[in-house]
PDB file of C-alpha atoms in Angstrom:
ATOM      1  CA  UNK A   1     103.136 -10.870 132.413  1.00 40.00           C
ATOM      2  CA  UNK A   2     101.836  -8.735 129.523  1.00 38.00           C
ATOM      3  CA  UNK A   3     101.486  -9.892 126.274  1.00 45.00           C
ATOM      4  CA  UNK A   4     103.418  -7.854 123.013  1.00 52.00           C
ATOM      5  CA  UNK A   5     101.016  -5.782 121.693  1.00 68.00           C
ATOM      6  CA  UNK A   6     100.247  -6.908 118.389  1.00 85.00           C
ATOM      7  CA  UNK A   7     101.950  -4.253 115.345  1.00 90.00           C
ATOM      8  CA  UNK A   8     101.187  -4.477 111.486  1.00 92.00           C
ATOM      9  CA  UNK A   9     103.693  -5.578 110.309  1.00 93.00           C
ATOM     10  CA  UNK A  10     103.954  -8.546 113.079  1.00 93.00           C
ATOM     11  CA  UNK A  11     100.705  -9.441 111.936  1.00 94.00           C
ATOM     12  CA  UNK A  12     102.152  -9.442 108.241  1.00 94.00           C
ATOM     13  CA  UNK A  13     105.172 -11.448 109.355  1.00 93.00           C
ATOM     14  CA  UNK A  14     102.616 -14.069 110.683  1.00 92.00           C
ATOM     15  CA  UNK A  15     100.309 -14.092 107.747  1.00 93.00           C
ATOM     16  CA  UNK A  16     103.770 -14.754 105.602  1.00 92.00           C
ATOM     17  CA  UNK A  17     104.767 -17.489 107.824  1.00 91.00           C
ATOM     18  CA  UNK A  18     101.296 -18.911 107.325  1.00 92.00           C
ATOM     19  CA  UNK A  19     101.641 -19.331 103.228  1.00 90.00           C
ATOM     20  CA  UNK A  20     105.903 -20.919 104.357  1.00 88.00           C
ATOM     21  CA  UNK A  21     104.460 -23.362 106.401  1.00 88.00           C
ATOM     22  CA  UNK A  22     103.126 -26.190 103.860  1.00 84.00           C
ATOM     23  CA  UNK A  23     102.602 -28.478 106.721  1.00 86.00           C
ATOM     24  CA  UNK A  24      99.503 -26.917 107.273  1.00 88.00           C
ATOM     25  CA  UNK A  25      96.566 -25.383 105.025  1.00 87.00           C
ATOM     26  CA  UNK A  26      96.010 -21.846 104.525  1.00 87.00           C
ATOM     27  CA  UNK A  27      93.503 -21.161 107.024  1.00 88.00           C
ATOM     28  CA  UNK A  28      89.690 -20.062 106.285  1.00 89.00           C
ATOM     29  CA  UNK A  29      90.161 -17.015 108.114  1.00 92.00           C
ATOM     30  CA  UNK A  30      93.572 -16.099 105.958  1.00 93.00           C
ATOM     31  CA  UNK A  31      91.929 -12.761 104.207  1.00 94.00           C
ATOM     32  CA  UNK A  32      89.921 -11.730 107.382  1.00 96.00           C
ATOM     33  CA  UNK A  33      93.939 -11.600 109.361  1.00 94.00           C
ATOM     34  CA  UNK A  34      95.006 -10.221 105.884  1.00 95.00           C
ATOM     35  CA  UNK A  35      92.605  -7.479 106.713  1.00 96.00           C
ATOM     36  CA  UNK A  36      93.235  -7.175 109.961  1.00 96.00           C
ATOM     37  CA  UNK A  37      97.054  -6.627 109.716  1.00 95.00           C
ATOM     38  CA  UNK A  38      96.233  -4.258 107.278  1.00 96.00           C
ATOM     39  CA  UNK A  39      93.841  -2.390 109.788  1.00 97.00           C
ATOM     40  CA  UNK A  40      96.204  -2.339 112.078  1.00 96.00           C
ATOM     41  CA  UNK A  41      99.328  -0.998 109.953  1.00 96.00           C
ATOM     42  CA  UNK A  42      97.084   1.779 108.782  1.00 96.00           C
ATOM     43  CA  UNK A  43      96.129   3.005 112.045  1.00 95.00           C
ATOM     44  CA  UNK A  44      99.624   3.229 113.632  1.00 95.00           C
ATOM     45  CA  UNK A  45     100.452   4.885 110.331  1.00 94.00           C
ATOM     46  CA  UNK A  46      97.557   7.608 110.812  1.00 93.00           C
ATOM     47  CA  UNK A  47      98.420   7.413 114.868  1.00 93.00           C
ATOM     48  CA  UNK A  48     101.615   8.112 113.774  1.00 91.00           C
ATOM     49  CA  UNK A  49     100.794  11.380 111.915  1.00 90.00           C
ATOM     50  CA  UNK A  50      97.831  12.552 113.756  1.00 89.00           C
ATOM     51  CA  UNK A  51      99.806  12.453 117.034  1.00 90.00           C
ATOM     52  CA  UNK A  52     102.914  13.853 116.501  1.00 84.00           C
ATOM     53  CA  UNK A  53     104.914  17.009 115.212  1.00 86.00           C
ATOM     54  CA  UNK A  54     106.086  16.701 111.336  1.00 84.00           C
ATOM     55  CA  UNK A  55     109.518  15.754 112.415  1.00 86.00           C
ATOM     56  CA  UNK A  56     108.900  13.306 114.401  1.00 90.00           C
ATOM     57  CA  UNK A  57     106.171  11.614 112.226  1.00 88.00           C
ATOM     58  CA  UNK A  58     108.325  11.395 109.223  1.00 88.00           C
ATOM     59  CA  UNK A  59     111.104   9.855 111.429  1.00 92.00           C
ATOM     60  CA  UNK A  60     107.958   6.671 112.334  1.00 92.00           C
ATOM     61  CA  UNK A  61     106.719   6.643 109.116  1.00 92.00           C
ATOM     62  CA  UNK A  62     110.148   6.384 107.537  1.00 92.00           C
ATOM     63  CA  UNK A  63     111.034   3.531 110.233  1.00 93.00           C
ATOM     64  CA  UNK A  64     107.901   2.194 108.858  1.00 94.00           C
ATOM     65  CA  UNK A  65     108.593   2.270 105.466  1.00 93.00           C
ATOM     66  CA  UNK A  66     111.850   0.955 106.062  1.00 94.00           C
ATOM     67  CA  UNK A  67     110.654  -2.354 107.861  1.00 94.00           C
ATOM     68  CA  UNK A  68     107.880  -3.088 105.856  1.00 94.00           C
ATOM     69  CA  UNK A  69     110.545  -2.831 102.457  1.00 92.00           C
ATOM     70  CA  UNK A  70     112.871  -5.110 104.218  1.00 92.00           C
ATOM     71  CA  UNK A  71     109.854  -7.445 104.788  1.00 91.00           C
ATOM     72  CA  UNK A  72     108.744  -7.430 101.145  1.00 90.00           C
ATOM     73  CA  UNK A  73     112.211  -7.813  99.712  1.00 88.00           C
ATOM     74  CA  UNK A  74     113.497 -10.554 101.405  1.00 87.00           C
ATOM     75  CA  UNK A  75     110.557 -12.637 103.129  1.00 87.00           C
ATOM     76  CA  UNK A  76     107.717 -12.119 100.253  1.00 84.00           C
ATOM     77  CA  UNK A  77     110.254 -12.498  97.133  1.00 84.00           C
ATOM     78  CA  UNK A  78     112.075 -15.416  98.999  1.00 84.00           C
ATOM     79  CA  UNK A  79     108.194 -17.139  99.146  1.00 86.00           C
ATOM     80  CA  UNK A  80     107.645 -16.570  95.447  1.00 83.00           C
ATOM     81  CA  UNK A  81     110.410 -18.147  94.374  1.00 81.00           C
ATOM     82  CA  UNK A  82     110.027 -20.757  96.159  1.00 82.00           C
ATOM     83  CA  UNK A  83     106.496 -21.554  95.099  1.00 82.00           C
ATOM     84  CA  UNK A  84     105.969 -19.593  91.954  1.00 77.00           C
ATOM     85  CA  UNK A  85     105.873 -22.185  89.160  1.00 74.00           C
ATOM     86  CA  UNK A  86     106.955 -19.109  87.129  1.00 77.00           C
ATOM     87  CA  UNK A  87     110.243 -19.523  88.311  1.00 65.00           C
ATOM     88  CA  UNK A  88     111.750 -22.597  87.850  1.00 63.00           C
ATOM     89  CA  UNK A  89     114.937 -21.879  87.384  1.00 59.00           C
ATOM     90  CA  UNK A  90     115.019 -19.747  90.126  1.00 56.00           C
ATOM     91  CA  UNK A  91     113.641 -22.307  92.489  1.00 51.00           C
ATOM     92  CA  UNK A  92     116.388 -24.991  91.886  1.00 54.00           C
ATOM     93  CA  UNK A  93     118.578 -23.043  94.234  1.00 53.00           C
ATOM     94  CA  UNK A  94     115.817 -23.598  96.878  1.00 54.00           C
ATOM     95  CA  UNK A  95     116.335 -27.466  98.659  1.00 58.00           C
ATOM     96  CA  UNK A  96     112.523 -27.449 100.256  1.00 57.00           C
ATOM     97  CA  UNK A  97     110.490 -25.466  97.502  1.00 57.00           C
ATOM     98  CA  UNK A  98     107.996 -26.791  95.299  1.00 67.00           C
ATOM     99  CA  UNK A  99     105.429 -24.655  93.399  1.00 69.00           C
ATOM    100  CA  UNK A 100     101.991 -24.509  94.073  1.00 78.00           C
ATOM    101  CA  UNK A 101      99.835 -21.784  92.727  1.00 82.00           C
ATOM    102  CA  UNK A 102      97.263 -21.393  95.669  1.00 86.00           C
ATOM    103  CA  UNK A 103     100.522 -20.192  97.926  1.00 86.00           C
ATOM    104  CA  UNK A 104     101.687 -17.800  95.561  1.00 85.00           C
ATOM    105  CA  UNK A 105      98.348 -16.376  94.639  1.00 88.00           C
ATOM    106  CA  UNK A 106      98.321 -15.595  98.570  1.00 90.00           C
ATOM    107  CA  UNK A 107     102.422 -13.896  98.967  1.00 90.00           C
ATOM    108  CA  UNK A 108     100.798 -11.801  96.053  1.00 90.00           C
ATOM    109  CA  UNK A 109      97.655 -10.736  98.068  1.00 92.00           C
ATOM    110  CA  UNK A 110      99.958 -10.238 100.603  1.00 93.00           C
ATOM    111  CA  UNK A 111     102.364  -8.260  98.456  1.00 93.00           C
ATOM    112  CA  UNK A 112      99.629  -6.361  97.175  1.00 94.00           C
ATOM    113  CA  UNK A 113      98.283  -5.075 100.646  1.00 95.00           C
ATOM    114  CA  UNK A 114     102.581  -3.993 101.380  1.00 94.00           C
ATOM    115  CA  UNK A 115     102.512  -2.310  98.139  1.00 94.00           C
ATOM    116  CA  UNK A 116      99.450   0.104  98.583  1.00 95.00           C
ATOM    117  CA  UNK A 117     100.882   1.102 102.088  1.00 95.00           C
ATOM    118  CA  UNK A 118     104.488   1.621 101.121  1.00 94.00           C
ATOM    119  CA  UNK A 119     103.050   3.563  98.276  1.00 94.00           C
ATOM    120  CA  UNK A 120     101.384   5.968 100.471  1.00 94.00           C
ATOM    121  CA  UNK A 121     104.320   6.094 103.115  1.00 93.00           C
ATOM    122  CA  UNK A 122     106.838   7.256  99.769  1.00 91.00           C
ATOM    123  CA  UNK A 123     104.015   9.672  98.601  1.00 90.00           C
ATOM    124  CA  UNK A 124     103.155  11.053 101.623  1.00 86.00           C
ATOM    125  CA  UNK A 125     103.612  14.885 102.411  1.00 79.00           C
ATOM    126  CA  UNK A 126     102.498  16.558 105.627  1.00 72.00           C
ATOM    127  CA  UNK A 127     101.011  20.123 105.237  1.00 68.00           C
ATOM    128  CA  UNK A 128     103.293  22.236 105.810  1.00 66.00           C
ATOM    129  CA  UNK A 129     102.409  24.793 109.076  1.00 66.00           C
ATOM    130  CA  UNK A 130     101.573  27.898 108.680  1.00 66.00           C
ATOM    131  CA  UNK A 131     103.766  30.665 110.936  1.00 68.00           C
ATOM    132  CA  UNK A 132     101.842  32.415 113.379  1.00 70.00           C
ATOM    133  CA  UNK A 133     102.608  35.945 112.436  1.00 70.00           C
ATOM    134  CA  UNK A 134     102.547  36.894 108.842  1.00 59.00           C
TER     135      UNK A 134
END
């Protein structure tokens, strides 16, 4: 049976459900997967363009965007609240949350990656062809 193949923002979901779990350390290897899942993102994004027509690019990229928005909305600001010790009052609504600073140093390295990528998917603006008789 073959495997899933492996997407960005999977790999992002997976480094975010590394920093929830506080069962278990952050791994040694946390910023080489933090670069990998960025690796990856950026080449289906460039895939993405490279290999199709305009329309059909901006209709990925914008499926894209919207995923990796939904991810950084809800899963990244539900992890700094719940260990941000900026936020206490905040984290009283939160039964399992506790703050520690090492954890939410790493949602915003995490964050930060989202951030430069979603800020080049909103930017973004293929050249526009040029008709073959003038």
């Amino acid at each position: 049976m073959m495997q899933p193949k492996e997407t960005g923002i999977n790999l992002f979901m997976v480094l975010f459900k590394e920093i929830e779990n506080i069962n278990r350390p952050i791994q040694e290897y946390f910023m080489r997967n933090l670069d990998w899942a960025y690796k990856t993102l950026t080449d289906e994004i460039f895939d993405a363009i490279a290999n199709n027509n305009q329309k059909q690019a901006a209709k990925e990229l914008t499926a894209i965007r919207r995923e990796l928005i939904k991810l950084q909305q809800i899963t990244a600001v539900d992890l700094i609240i719940k260990f941000d010790p900026e936020w206490p009052g905040l984290r009283k609504q939160e039964k399992d949350s506790r703050p520690d600073q090492f954890r939410s140093g790493m949602v915003y390295l995490v964050m930060d990656r989202l951030d430069i990528i979603i800020e080049f998917l909103v930017n973004y603006k293929s050249i526009p062809r040029i008709p073959k008789k003038i």
